[in-house]
Structure formats: C-alpha cells, structure tokens
XYZ file of C-alpha atoms in Angstrom:
364
model
C -93.143 -121.044 -2.436
C -92.031 -117.522 -3.301
C -89.108 -117.137 -5.679
C -86.223 -114.661 -5.742
C -88.067 -112.810 -8.504
C -91.111 -112.428 -6.230
C -89.024 -110.949 -3.424
C -87.360 -108.596 -5.895
C -90.805 -107.327 -6.947
C -91.754 -106.793 -3.301
C -88.577 -104.753 -2.761
C -89.377 -102.620 -5.823
C -92.943 -102.207 -4.567
C -91.641 -101.065 -1.177
C -89.275 -98.534 -2.734
C -91.928 -97.138 -5.073
C -94.723 -96.593 -2.544
C -92.485 -94.857 0.006
C -90.919 -92.289 -2.301
C -93.852 -89.858 -2.650
C -96.421 -89.584 0.150
C -98.182 -86.666 -1.582
C -99.555 -89.199 -4.106
C -99.605 -92.230 -1.833
C -102.935 -93.864 -2.678
C -102.646 -93.579 -6.501
C -99.089 -94.911 -6.233
C -100.251 -97.927 -4.204
C -102.897 -98.844 -6.775
C -100.454 -98.339 -9.653
C -97.703 -100.423 -8.011
C -100.012 -103.338 -7.180
C -100.981 -103.570 -10.829
C -97.521 -102.844 -12.240
C -95.559 -105.333 -10.120
C -98.154 -107.996 -9.263
C -100.957 -107.608 -11.875
C -103.420 -106.902 -9.025
C -105.739 -104.566 -10.908
C -109.007 -105.516 -9.195
C -108.099 -103.669 -6.008
C -109.847 -101.033 -3.898
C -108.042 -98.832 -1.389
C -110.405 -98.082 1.506
C -109.887 -95.698 4.418
C -112.004 -96.692 7.420
C -112.521 -94.333 10.363
C -114.769 -93.901 13.408
C -117.338 -91.135 13.862
C -118.373 -89.235 16.988
C -120.902 -91.992 17.809
C -118.051 -94.563 17.812
C -119.359 -96.153 14.602
C -116.923 -97.185 11.879
C -117.550 -95.839 8.389
C -115.834 -95.615 5.003
C -114.115 -92.245 4.838
C -112.929 -92.736 1.252
C -112.557 -95.510 -1.316
C -110.421 -95.590 -4.467
C -109.900 -97.986 -7.382
C -108.550 -97.889 -10.928
C -110.667 -100.798 -12.153
C -113.850 -101.210 -10.108
C -116.827 -99.140 -11.278
C -117.391 -95.907 -9.302
C -121.047 -96.771 -8.703
C -119.996 -100.078 -7.113
C -117.568 -98.250 -4.824
C -120.254 -95.725 -3.889
C -122.771 -98.461 -3.043
C -120.193 -100.131 -0.822
C -119.390 -96.866 0.944
C -123.027 -95.875 1.481
C -124.807 -99.212 1.946
C -122.849 -102.453 1.923
C -119.971 -101.654 4.293
C -122.099 -102.494 7.346
C -122.918 -105.975 5.969
C -119.322 -106.794 4.975
C -118.154 -109.762 7.062
C -114.577 -108.473 6.878
C -115.708 -105.257 8.547
C -117.814 -107.109 11.113
C -115.363 -109.830 12.119
C -111.838 -108.945 11.112
C -111.120 -107.234 14.418
C -111.725 -110.543 16.201
C -109.298 -112.555 14.079
C -106.485 -110.121 13.305
C -104.959 -109.602 16.733
C -103.105 -112.890 17.052
C -99.704 -111.480 16.061
C -97.621 -109.810 13.396
C -97.150 -112.907 11.242
C -100.437 -112.661 9.339
C -101.275 -109.677 7.152
C -103.759 -111.036 4.609
C -107.234 -112.471 5.225
C -109.620 -114.262 2.891
C -113.296 -115.163 3.112
C -112.672 -118.337 5.108
C -110.873 -116.322 7.798
C -114.083 -114.464 8.663
C -116.739 -117.103 7.948
C -117.962 -119.665 5.466
C -118.686 -119.031 1.793
C -122.369 -119.586 2.550
C -122.352 -116.869 5.212
C -120.430 -114.478 2.977
C -122.751 -114.849 -0.028
C -125.828 -114.608 2.200
C -124.997 -110.974 3.030
C -126.082 -108.035 0.863
C -122.434 -107.228 0.263
C -121.551 -110.789 -0.745
C -124.486 -110.974 -3.162
C -123.476 -107.667 -4.709
C -119.892 -108.854 -5.213
C -121.065 -112.101 -6.784
C -123.333 -110.158 -9.149
C -120.326 -108.048 -10.209
C -118.369 -111.274 -10.885
C -115.997 -110.485 -8.024
C -116.852 -113.390 -5.730
C -113.398 -113.876 -4.192
C -111.778 -111.347 -1.896
C -108.618 -110.917 0.148
C -108.052 -108.086 2.618
C -104.772 -106.503 3.699
C -105.019 -104.118 6.620
C -102.520 -101.322 6.963
C -103.190 -100.780 10.663
C -102.679 -103.740 12.944
C -105.139 -104.288 15.793
C -107.758 -102.046 14.180
C -105.992 -98.758 14.939
C -108.099 -96.175 13.126
C -108.057 -94.721 10.600
C -107.373 -98.060 8.951
C -106.041 -98.172 5.382
C -107.418 -101.378 3.865
C -106.542 -103.034 0.563
C -109.483 -105.049 -0.794
C -108.170 -107.377 -3.505
C -110.669 -109.237 -5.689
C -110.613 -112.105 -8.170
C -113.130 -112.829 -10.898
C -115.224 -115.979 -10.722
C -113.451 -117.668 -13.645
C -110.062 -117.210 -11.929
C -110.988 -119.107 -8.773
C -110.225 -118.313 -5.142
C -106.789 -117.310 -3.875
C -104.368 -120.242 -3.812
C -101.558 -120.906 -1.334
C -98.909 -119.163 -3.443
C -101.056 -116.037 -3.901
C -101.819 -115.828 -0.188
C -98.122 -116.133 0.650
C -97.298 -113.350 -1.813
C -100.096 -111.112 -0.497
C -98.894 -111.697 3.054
C -95.413 -110.581 2.031
C -96.893 -107.494 0.357
C -98.968 -106.870 3.490
C -95.909 -106.820 5.732
C -94.321 -104.110 3.573
C -97.603 -102.215 3.207
C -98.302 -102.195 6.960
C -94.945 -100.564 7.709
C -95.468 -98.102 4.858
C -98.884 -97.020 6.153
C -97.320 -96.138 9.509
C -94.850 -93.873 7.694
C -97.710 -92.366 5.677
C -99.682 -91.633 8.847
C -96.677 -89.910 10.391
C -96.374 -87.817 7.247
C -100.056 -86.829 7.483
C -99.667 -86.072 11.168
C -96.657 -83.850 10.498
C -98.472 -81.992 7.705
C -101.581 -81.485 9.840
C -99.567 -80.284 12.817
C -97.740 -77.781 10.608
C -101.096 -76.443 9.436
C -102.236 -76.265 13.072
C -99.195 -74.130 13.946
C -99.766 -71.971 10.869
C -103.191 -71.035 12.212
C -101.746 -70.237 15.633
C -99.054 -67.986 14.155
C -101.555 -66.118 11.994
C -103.868 -65.721 14.988
C -101.637 -63.112 16.598
C -103.208 -60.507 14.274
C -106.785 -61.285 15.325
C -108.816 -62.862 18.079
C -108.680 -66.623 17.675
C -109.638 -69.799 19.521
C -109.489 -73.455 18.531
C -112.033 -75.880 20.006
C -111.903 -79.673 19.632
C -114.840 -82.050 19.163
C -115.250 -82.378 22.953
C -115.675 -78.593 23.220
C -112.301 -78.197 24.929
C -110.439 -74.998 24.080
C -107.032 -76.192 22.875
C -105.815 -72.717 21.901
C -106.848 -69.107 22.347
C -104.976 -65.821 22.267
C -105.377 -62.886 24.625
C -107.154 -60.747 22.040
C -109.892 -63.378 21.701
C -110.356 -63.729 25.464
C -110.570 -59.974 26.095
C -112.851 -59.187 23.166
C -115.186 -62.202 23.433
C -115.605 -61.611 27.177
C -116.557 -57.983 26.505
C -118.912 -58.819 23.624
C -120.844 -61.457 25.574
C -120.390 -59.963 29.070
C -118.773 -63.112 30.428
C -115.732 -64.072 32.467
C -113.340 -66.758 31.290
C -112.834 -68.362 27.914
C -115.312 -71.241 28.391
C -118.173 -68.913 29.312
C -117.351 -66.827 26.245
C -117.334 -69.930 24.007
C -120.704 -71.099 25.377
C -122.276 -67.694 24.702
C -120.667 -67.521 21.265
C -121.950 -70.996 20.328
C -125.420 -70.033 21.536
C -125.391 -66.949 19.286
C -124.368 -69.066 16.290
C -127.056 -71.672 17.059
C -129.793 -69.027 17.183
C -128.767 -67.571 13.831
C -127.941 -70.788 11.956
C -130.495 -73.185 13.432
C -127.876 -75.783 14.380
C -125.011 -76.072 16.829
C -121.455 -75.257 15.663
C -120.409 -78.845 16.413
C -122.499 -79.851 13.384
C -120.999 -77.238 11.049
C -119.284 -78.599 7.938
C -118.760 -75.233 6.225
C -117.561 -71.852 7.529
C -120.220 -69.620 9.081
C -120.095 -66.017 10.324
C -122.143 -63.729 12.552
C -121.766 -60.061 13.500
C -121.881 -59.062 17.171
C -121.578 -55.353 18.056
C -119.419 -54.436 15.044
C -117.280 -57.564 15.312
C -117.278 -60.344 12.707
C -116.958 -63.805 14.244
C -116.289 -66.763 11.929
C -116.258 -70.478 12.718
C -114.319 -72.595 10.234
C -114.519 -76.397 10.816
C -111.331 -78.310 10.001
C -110.257 -81.952 10.325
C -106.781 -82.587 11.724
C -104.993 -85.950 11.817
C -103.654 -86.583 15.337
C -101.662 -89.721 14.511
C -104.525 -92.187 14.898
C -107.780 -90.559 13.840
C -109.050 -87.500 12.009
C -110.356 -85.132 14.668
C -112.697 -82.231 14.021
C -111.677 -78.786 15.262
C -113.507 -75.476 15.134
C -111.256 -72.527 14.276
C -112.897 -69.353 15.601
C -111.708 -65.946 14.410
C -112.854 -62.591 15.751
C -112.135 -59.186 14.161
C -113.631 -55.725 14.318
C -115.748 -54.906 11.276
C -113.953 -52.346 9.150
C -110.634 -53.059 10.843
C -110.701 -56.464 9.200
C -111.124 -54.903 5.771
C -108.406 -52.326 6.425
C -106.065 -55.037 7.643
C -106.856 -57.161 4.590
C -106.158 -54.264 2.212
C -102.883 -53.524 3.996
C -101.954 -57.189 3.854
C -102.692 -57.312 0.111
C -100.348 -54.354 -0.496
C -97.636 -55.963 1.638
C -97.957 -59.278 -0.191
C -97.823 -57.542 -3.556
C -94.634 -55.706 -2.591
C -92.976 -58.717 -0.963
C -93.677 -61.340 -3.626
C -94.513 -59.321 -6.744
C -98.136 -60.526 -6.636
C -100.869 -58.957 -8.703
C -103.811 -57.538 -6.743
C -105.880 -60.667 -7.451
C -103.000 -62.933 -6.412
C -102.647 -60.924 -3.190
C -106.372 -61.379 -2.445
C -106.150 -65.133 -3.030
C -102.931 -65.442 -1.009
C -104.651 -63.731 1.925
C -107.529 -66.215 1.743
C -105.080 -69.124 1.524
C -103.589 -68.026 4.835
C -107.085 -68.005 6.354
C -107.433 -71.676 5.434
C -109.955 -71.265 2.607
C -110.160 -74.013 0.000
C -110.500 -73.351 -3.743
C -114.310 -73.424 -3.709
C -114.495 -70.987 -0.782
C -112.018 -68.622 -2.456
C -114.030 -68.721 -5.686
C -117.238 -67.895 -3.799
C -115.631 -65.069 -1.800
C -114.161 -63.394 -4.893
C -117.021 -64.258 -7.303
C -114.722 -66.033 -9.761
C -114.710 -69.615 -11.028
C -112.563 -72.373 -9.548
C -110.410 -72.775 -12.663
C -109.396 -69.107 -12.311
C -108.535 -69.699 -8.651
C -106.355 -72.670 -9.604
C -104.600 -70.595 -12.271
C -103.737 -67.846 -9.774
C -102.661 -70.335 -7.086
C -100.294 -71.929 -9.589
C -98.747 -68.498 -10.190
C -98.561 -67.863 -6.436
C -96.736 -71.174 -5.901
C -94.304 -70.301 -8.705
C -93.521 -66.881 -7.235
C -93.093 -68.347 -3.750
C -90.926 -71.195 -5.036
C -93.119 -73.886 -3.454
C -95.253 -76.760 -4.698
C -97.610 -77.378 -1.761
C -100.325 -75.342 -0.070
C -98.886 -75.786 3.440
C -95.463 -74.582 2.281
C -97.075 -71.540 0.640
C -98.870 -70.604 3.869
C -95.631 -70.863 5.858
C -93.886 -68.519 3.383
C -96.757 -66.046 3.434
C -97.033 -65.671 7.215
C -93.321 -65.253 7.875
C-alpha cells in the first residue's frame, strides 16, 4: 500500500522530469535514483527500421556498464522476452504500466535466452519494464529497471510504486515527443526558408518529393534534360549512384557531385514526425563559383549584422546549412573543440542557447 510520502515523491518526480526537455533522458535517470533509489535503470529508445524490424536506437544508464549496454543494443535485444512478447500483453488498458518477468513468460524461459543468461551473469536477474508509449507506438521510450540477485524479485509494494511512476512517465513521454516534433518541424521550416537562395528539394524515405522550389525544378530539369521534378530526381539519384557506388537512400553522410558547373549536395537528415524518426534527403543545387561568391557575401553580411569574426561568420553559414560540429571541423580544417568554442561565441552574440534558435536568428 502506497503512503502519502510515496505519492509526494511521485509528484516531485513528475515536476522534475517535465521542466527541461532539452535534458530529458539524464533528468529521468537522475530523478529515478534521487526520489526512489532506482539506480540500476536503463533508458532505452526502441524504433523501427525501413524493413519494419524493431531495433535499439539508443540506450542510456548511470550505473550499468557501457559494454553491457552495447551488447544488449547489438546482440541481446532480439532475444529479450520483453521485446518479443510485451506487445501481446500490454494492450489490455491504461491501468497497467509496469511489467515483470512473469508477465512475459516463466523464469525458466527468461533465463534460457541469451539475454536472460547475460543478465544473470551480471547479477541483474530481476527486471521490470515501464513503457512510455502505450500500444507499442514507436519510437518507444522504455525504462528497464533491474534488481540484484541478493535483493530478490520485485514485491507487491514495489510493483505498485513502479506502476504509479509509469502512469506519470507515460504522460511525460507524450509531452517529450511533442517537444521533439516541434523542434524537428522548426528545423524543417528553417531549411525551406533558406532554400529560397538556392535550388533545393526534400525527399522522404519513400522517394516522395515533399518540398522543392522553382529554382531546383528549372535547373535540375535543364541539367539532366528531363521534364518534371520526379524525372529530375531519378536522373540525379542515378548520377550520385554512379559516382558513389551506392544509392542516395543508403547515404548516412553528406555527398556532393558536380554536373555542368553546378554543385549538387545530398544531406541525409532524420526528422521526428510525432511517432517515428523518418529519414529525409535534403538536396541543394548551386552554380559553382556563384556558391562561393554567395557564401563570401553572406559571411560579410553576418559579420556586419552580428559583429562576428570572419571565422564565426564561416561557421554560422555552415550552421545554417545544417552541418554538425564534425562536418564543420572537416570543412574548415580545424578541430572540433575550436568549432565548439566559436559556436559558443556565436550563441552569446545571438542571445540564444540552442542550435535551432541560432539558425532562426541567422536566416531572418
């Protein structure tokens, strides 16, 4: 039976985890330990790939060894009975939020799996699972809570408390997903706004063109002697495949080709659409030489507008193009720590604290 003190802790937990979505996962792990002494916890994000197969997108813990987490992500996830069977037992209603080993099978079945044997070897033989997304709506944010062998399995009181935590956590995850969706959509619009100064198209993972501007359509059609945006995209993808040895749908890093004095770049990005992370290909097209002149002009404008140094102007321009720190470092032949130093100065001069907010300021 939960006490008033238990409910007070749950209320504090709820308040703490919902106050800062920029640091959501670390805050969850901290709060579980701080309020409930649940240190042996892993936060797992489960998603589905293009072949409709579930996989571990990321896994985090403050207490479990990194090599154990990596083995689970790369090898043992497929043999985890919770992963295999939880979808069949968790759709009965909104009253149940926590599941233990006996909800998905017997102890004998659990310890007969590779995953179960690994957990027993690590002295983490008892597990409870709280799912953030009801009815297996992916990506799912799963809390895996473990107990050591000497502490015994979860008792009735602990399950009741975890169920109460799960109710709060499930609602919080929905808010977190909306936050991610809003941030991703803002970034999506940022790309569209910036695209007015170049040819640009955005293609989703089903090869549907979800955005293109007139400059892209006119120029790509002329370069590849085609009519219509889809014919241009097919020819463009074929040119990339011939040069890179693989289709653009399999790109995980930006790639560029030159076609008749025009530089065409494909930059793969993952955007959260409210339920899953979808892959998009951002295609930019600019005349060689004009791109450099435009970049130099933009650097001067940024320097005048925000009192940037020349290096800060170069980095700000690459930020707007969606480059991450490693890509910026490679483009400018500087190390990542130097990039971070300049970005910190850029944020300070712009009066922002986040990358998305900086991009919005820079393109307006």
